[in-house]
Tab-separated table of C-alpha atoms and ligand atoms in Angstrom:
chain	number	residue	atom	x	y	z
A	290	UNK	CA	0.000	0.000	0.000
A	291	UNK	CA	1.347	3.371	-1.051
A	292	UNK	CA	-0.400	5.928	1.150
A	293	UNK	CA	-1.219	9.459	0.122
A	294	UNK	CA	-0.314	9.142	-3.537
A	295	UNK	CA	-2.485	11.323	-5.712
A	296	UNK	CA	-3.445	10.322	-9.222
A	297	UNK	CA	-4.974	12.608	-11.802
A	298	UNK	CA	-6.972	10.629	-14.349
A	299	UNK	CA	-7.677	12.514	-17.575
A	300	UNK	CA	-10.171	10.350	-19.417
A	301	UNK	CA	-13.545	11.004	-21.060
A	302	UNK	CA	-14.815	7.397	-21.054
A	303	UNK	CA	-17.041	6.947	-17.962
A	304	UNK	CA	-16.558	3.151	-17.829
A	305	UNK	CA	-12.776	3.502	-17.582
A	306	UNK	CA	-13.063	6.211	-14.938
A	307	UNK	CA	-15.421	3.996	-12.953
A	308	UNK	CA	-13.086	0.997	-13.338
A	309	UNK	CA	-10.070	2.942	-12.088
A	310	UNK	CA	-12.014	4.618	-9.294
A	311	UNK	CA	-12.946	1.253	-7.801
A	312	UNK	CA	-9.603	-0.476	-8.437
A	313	UNK	CA	-7.064	2.175	-7.405
A	314	UNK	CA	-8.503	3.319	-4.080
A	315	UNK	CA	-7.867	0.015	-2.199
A	316	UNK	CA	-4.169	0.518	-3.011
A	317	UNK	CA	-4.077	3.874	-1.295
A	318	UNK	CA	-4.135	6.062	-4.381
A	319	UNK	CA	-6.350	9.112	-4.223
A	320	UNK	CA	-7.969	9.724	-7.566
A	321	UNK	CA	-8.884	13.057	-9.165
A	322	UNK	CA	-10.834	12.901	-12.376
A	323	UNK	CA	-10.873	15.176	-15.397
A	324	UNK	CA	-12.999	14.484	-18.463
A	325	UNK	CA	-11.352	16.849	-20.937
A	326	UNK	CA	-7.872	18.084	-21.800
A	327	UNK	CA	-8.586	21.597	-20.575
A	328	UNK	CA	-9.949	20.320	-17.252
A	329	UNK	CA	-6.945	17.978	-16.987
A	330	UNK	CA	-4.451	20.801	-17.464
A	331	UNK	CA	-6.252	22.973	-14.933
A	332	UNK	CA	-6.258	20.184	-12.337
A	333	UNK	CA	-2.647	19.195	-13.069
A	334	UNK	CA	-1.439	22.651	-12.096
A	335	UNK	CA	-3.929	23.146	-9.248
A	336	UNK	CA	-3.461	19.751	-7.581
A	337	UNK	CA	0.112	18.892	-8.596
A	338	UNK	CA	-0.594	15.110	-8.515
A	339	UNK	CA	2.079	12.453	-7.991
A	340	UNK	CA	1.181	10.821	-11.288
A	341	UNK	CA	-1.081	11.374	-14.278
A	342	UNK	CA	-3.013	8.734	-16.218
A	343	UNK	CA	-3.854	10.202	-19.586
A	344	UNK	CA	-6.208	9.093	-22.328
A	345	UNK	CA	-4.969	10.218	-25.753
A	346	UNK	CA	-8.369	10.568	-27.390
A	347	UNK	CA	-9.964	13.432	-25.500
A	348	UNK	CA	-13.033	15.346	-26.681
A	349	UNK	CA	-11.462	18.810	-26.805
A	350	UNK	CA	-7.818	18.149	-27.698
A	351	UNK	CA	-5.336	15.416	-28.440
A	352	UNK	CA	-3.692	13.935	-25.352
A	353	UNK	CA	-0.284	14.687	-26.870
A	354	UNK	CA	-1.074	18.398	-26.518
A	355	UNK	CA	-1.709	17.790	-22.815
A	356	UNK	CA	1.727	16.135	-22.467
A	357	UNK	CA	3.441	18.950	-24.309
A	358	UNK	CA	1.791	21.536	-22.102
A	359	UNK	CA	2.617	19.739	-18.829
A	360	UNK	CA	6.225	19.041	-19.866
A	361	UNK	CA	6.754	22.771	-20.294
A	362	UNK	CA	6.569	23.153	-16.508
A	363	UNK	CA	6.686	19.728	-14.805
A	364	UNK	CA	8.367	16.303	-14.861
A	365	UNK	CA	5.475	14.576	-13.084
A	366	UNK	CA	5.117	11.016	-14.399
A	367	UNK	CA	2.560	10.582	-17.169
A	368	UNK	CA	1.239	7.160	-18.142
A	369	UNK	CA	-0.693	7.071	-21.373
A	370	UNK	CA	-3.828	4.967	-21.682
A	371	UNK	CA	-3.920	4.174	-25.371
A	372	UNK	CA	-6.136	2.284	-27.765
A	373	UNK	CA	-4.467	-0.333	-29.913
A	374	UNK	CA	-4.824	1.595	-33.170
A	375	UNK	CA	-3.054	4.738	-31.977
A	376	UNK	CA	0.524	3.726	-32.738
A	377	UNK	CA	1.654	7.001	-34.327
A	378	UNK	CA	0.108	9.067	-31.568
A	379	UNK	CA	1.709	6.796	-29.010
A	380	UNK	CA	5.187	7.369	-30.470
A	381	UNK	CA	4.515	11.099	-30.485
A	382	UNK	CA	3.427	10.863	-26.841
A	383	UNK	CA	6.783	9.349	-25.866
A	384	UNK	CA	8.786	11.823	-27.887
A	385	UNK	CA	6.967	14.591	-26.019
A	386	UNK	CA	7.878	13.059	-22.663
A	387	UNK	CA	5.300	10.461	-21.633
A	388	UNK	CA	6.774	7.925	-19.196
A	389	UNK	CA	4.916	4.783	-20.163
A	390	UNK	CA	1.711	3.459	-21.648
A	391	UNK	CA	-0.815	0.726	-21.143
A	392	UNK	CA	-2.979	-0.485	-23.985
A	393	UNK	CA	-6.728	-0.715	-23.457
A	394	UNK	CA	-8.139	-3.005	-22.251
A	395	UNK	CA	-5.550	-3.330	-19.505
A	396	UNK	CA	-5.372	-5.273	-16.258
A	397	UNK	CA	-5.051	-3.660	-12.852
A	398	UNK	CA	-1.843	-5.516	-12.004
A	399	UNK	CA	-0.147	-4.290	-15.150
A	400	UNK	CA	-1.231	-0.714	-14.541
A	401	UNK	CA	-0.131	-0.801	-10.880
A	402	UNK	CA	3.286	-2.180	-11.866
A	403	UNK	CA	3.772	0.551	-14.471
A	404	UNK	CA	2.713	3.186	-11.936
A	405	UNK	CA	5.244	1.907	-9.393
A	406	UNK	CA	8.075	2.076	-11.957
A	407	UNK	CA	7.087	5.586	-13.049
A	408	UNK	CA	6.849	6.802	-9.445
A	409	UNK	CA	10.226	5.253	-8.602
A	410	UNK	CA	11.843	7.094	-11.504
A	411	UNK	CA	10.168	10.320	-10.490
A	412	UNK	CA	11.415	10.112	-6.901
A	413	UNK	CA	15.003	9.542	-7.884
A	414	UNK	CA	17.187	12.551	-7.155
A	415	UNK	CA	18.396	14.370	-10.247
A	416	UNK	CA	21.903	13.305	-11.273
A	417	UNK	CA	21.683	10.051	-9.335
A	418	UNK	CA	20.564	8.141	-12.412
A	419	UNK	CA	21.282	4.495	-11.606
A	420	UNK	CA	23.209	2.260	-9.250
A	421	UNK	CA	26.825	1.740	-10.414
A	422	UNK	CA	26.171	-1.988	-10.767
A	423	UNK	CA	22.917	-3.167	-12.297
A	424	UNK	CA	21.832	-6.812	-12.440
A	425	UNK	CA	18.913	-8.361	-14.292
A	426	UNK	CA	18.566	-12.124	-14.736
A	427	UNK	CA	22.028	-13.506	-15.582
A	428	UNK	CA	23.295	-10.143	-16.776
A	429	UNK	CA	25.398	-7.744	-14.712
A	430	UNK	CA	26.331	-4.300	-15.977
A	431	UNK	CA	29.116	-2.555	-14.064
A	432	UNK	CA	28.763	1.057	-15.120
A	433	UNK	CA	31.785	2.192	-13.122
A	434	UNK	CA	34.171	-0.282	-14.757
A	435	UNK	CA	32.309	-0.366	-18.089
A	436	UNK	CA	32.100	-4.164	-17.962
A	437	UNK	CA	29.228	-6.497	-18.808
A	438	UNK	CA	28.922	-10.055	-17.508
A	439	UNK	CA	26.582	-12.863	-18.474
A	440	UNK	CA	26.460	-15.681	-15.913
A	441	UNK	CA	29.711	-14.371	-14.439
A	442	UNK	CA	31.625	-14.362	-17.744
A	443	UNK	CA	32.659	-11.040	-19.213
A	444	UNK	CA	31.101	-10.215	-22.569
A	445	UNK	CA	32.842	-7.809	-24.908
A	446	UNK	CA	30.564	-5.165	-26.340
A	447	UNK	CA	31.451	-2.604	-28.984
A	448	UNK	CA	31.193	1.025	-27.824
A	449	UNK	CA	27.847	1.407	-29.636
A	450	UNK	CA	26.441	-1.818	-28.163
A	451	UNK	CA	27.548	-0.699	-24.708
A	452	UNK	CA	25.953	2.708	-25.106
A	453	UNK	CA	22.724	1.145	-26.342
A	454	UNK	CA	22.597	-1.208	-23.366
A	455	UNK	CA	23.418	1.443	-20.774
A	456	UNK	CA	20.840	3.829	-22.239
A	457	UNK	CA	18.174	1.149	-21.734
A	458	UNK	CA	19.572	0.435	-18.244
A	459	UNK	CA	19.217	4.098	-17.366
A	460	UNK	CA	15.527	3.929	-18.246
A	461	UNK	CA	15.061	0.399	-16.856
A	462	UNK	CA	11.432	-0.682	-16.947
A	463	UNK	CA	10.410	2.216	-19.164
A	464	UNK	CA	9.831	2.355	-22.890
A	465	UNK	CA	12.518	4.215	-24.813
A	466	UNK	CA	11.420	5.264	-28.322
A	467	UNK	CA	13.431	4.629	-31.485
A	468	UNK	CA	14.075	8.365	-31.774
A	469	UNK	CA	15.268	8.672	-28.151
A	470	UNK	CA	17.660	5.746	-28.562
A	471	UNK	CA	19.021	6.978	-31.885
A	472	UNK	CA	19.503	10.437	-30.414
A	473	UNK	CA	21.256	9.231	-27.263
A	474	UNK	CA	23.430	6.551	-28.872
A	475	UNK	CA	24.222	7.959	-32.332
A	476	UNK	CA	23.435	11.636	-31.831
A	477	UNK	CA	20.707	14.064	-32.960
A	478	UNK	CA	21.709	13.905	-36.646
A	479	UNK	CA	20.783	10.229	-36.823
A	480	UNK	CA	17.258	10.125	-35.401
A	481	UNK	CA	15.822	8.826	-38.686
A	482	UNK	CA	18.279	5.923	-39.069
A	483	UNK	CA	16.055	3.239	-37.562
A	484	UNK	CA	17.995	0.456	-39.317
A	485	UNK	CA	21.097	1.226	-37.170
A	486	UNK	CA	19.027	0.353	-34.171
A	487	UNK	CA	17.718	-2.930	-35.574
A	488	UNK	CA	21.230	-4.093	-36.495
A	489	UNK	CA	22.805	-3.216	-33.144
A	490	UNK	CA	19.862	-4.499	-31.130
A	491	UNK	CA	20.224	-7.867	-32.864
A	492	UNK	CA	23.964	-7.937	-32.058
A	493	UNK	CA	23.331	-6.971	-28.457
A	494	UNK	CA	20.654	-9.627	-28.025
A	495	UNK	CA	23.008	-12.237	-29.491
A	496	UNK	CA	25.560	-11.327	-26.851
A	497	UNK	CA	23.447	-11.085	-23.727
A	498	UNK	CA	20.153	-12.930	-24.246
A	499	UNK	CA	19.965	-16.691	-23.583
A	500	UNK	CA	17.501	-16.951	-26.496
A	501	UNK	CA	17.957	-13.907	-28.766
A	502	UNK	CA	14.832	-14.796	-30.772
A	503	UNK	CA	12.729	-14.646	-27.593
A	504	UNK	CA	14.416	-11.874	-25.624
A	505	UNK	CA	13.722	-11.798	-21.916
A	506	UNK	CA	15.296	-8.441	-21.127
A	507	UNK	CA	15.717	-6.421	-24.319
A	508	UNK	CA	12.048	-6.296	-25.171
A	509	UNK	CA	10.550	-4.863	-28.365
A	510	UNK	CA	7.660	-2.450	-27.911
A	511	UNK	CA	6.123	-2.881	-31.333
A	512	UNK	CA	6.205	0.270	-33.438
A	513	UNK	CA	7.356	2.374	-30.479
A	514	UNK	CA	10.795	1.375	-29.234
A	515	UNK	CA	12.451	-0.911	-26.701
A	516	UNK	CA	12.272	-1.544	-22.991
A	517	UNK	CA	14.721	-3.154	-20.598
A	518	UNK	CA	12.767	-5.599	-18.494
A	519	UNK	CA	14.892	-5.700	-15.379
A	520	UNK	CA	13.024	-8.236	-13.231
B	742	LIG	CA1	-11.229	8.846	-25.043
């Protein structure tokens, strides 16, 4: 139970608001509800919630406009509630600074897990990005020594592979879009070169995944980007 966490839900569909109202309160989240983008923006600044759950298809504006507006003044975590057919909008949402998304219809456990990750990232002091040594499954990444081990054996990564892995480690649990990865690993002039990413992701999976065809940790978020699953 996480006491005293406030959630602002910006969603016009009454059945989803009702569903979240009944499911979130037993976990100690206090829910505020807004049914339009304008109302959502007003409540976001008035209530300063711990986290925002945002529908992208709002009656008065696109949810991406809400993200853009909030990101101009706040880093509060934003989880997008998206319909399956909104891939382009979803990518745009991440590029504007959304933290994560769940696809409708979603389960409570999945949503709660995503909320915990987003809140953990939000509470991390600025500059203190990650632990110097990060372990997930059989993989250990020692950021201080720039070494990567799989089942205790050191694996040699190229500088690009290493940068790709550590970028995902830095955002562990969160989706990182193709554009974000290309920008951070190859630089802002290469954000359109999606094929770089496919090639290096394949190499990286071959080196650290037990079954590269069914990756456990370097997970594809179809049409959006990649996510490091750290558990
Ligand atoms: Ca809607």
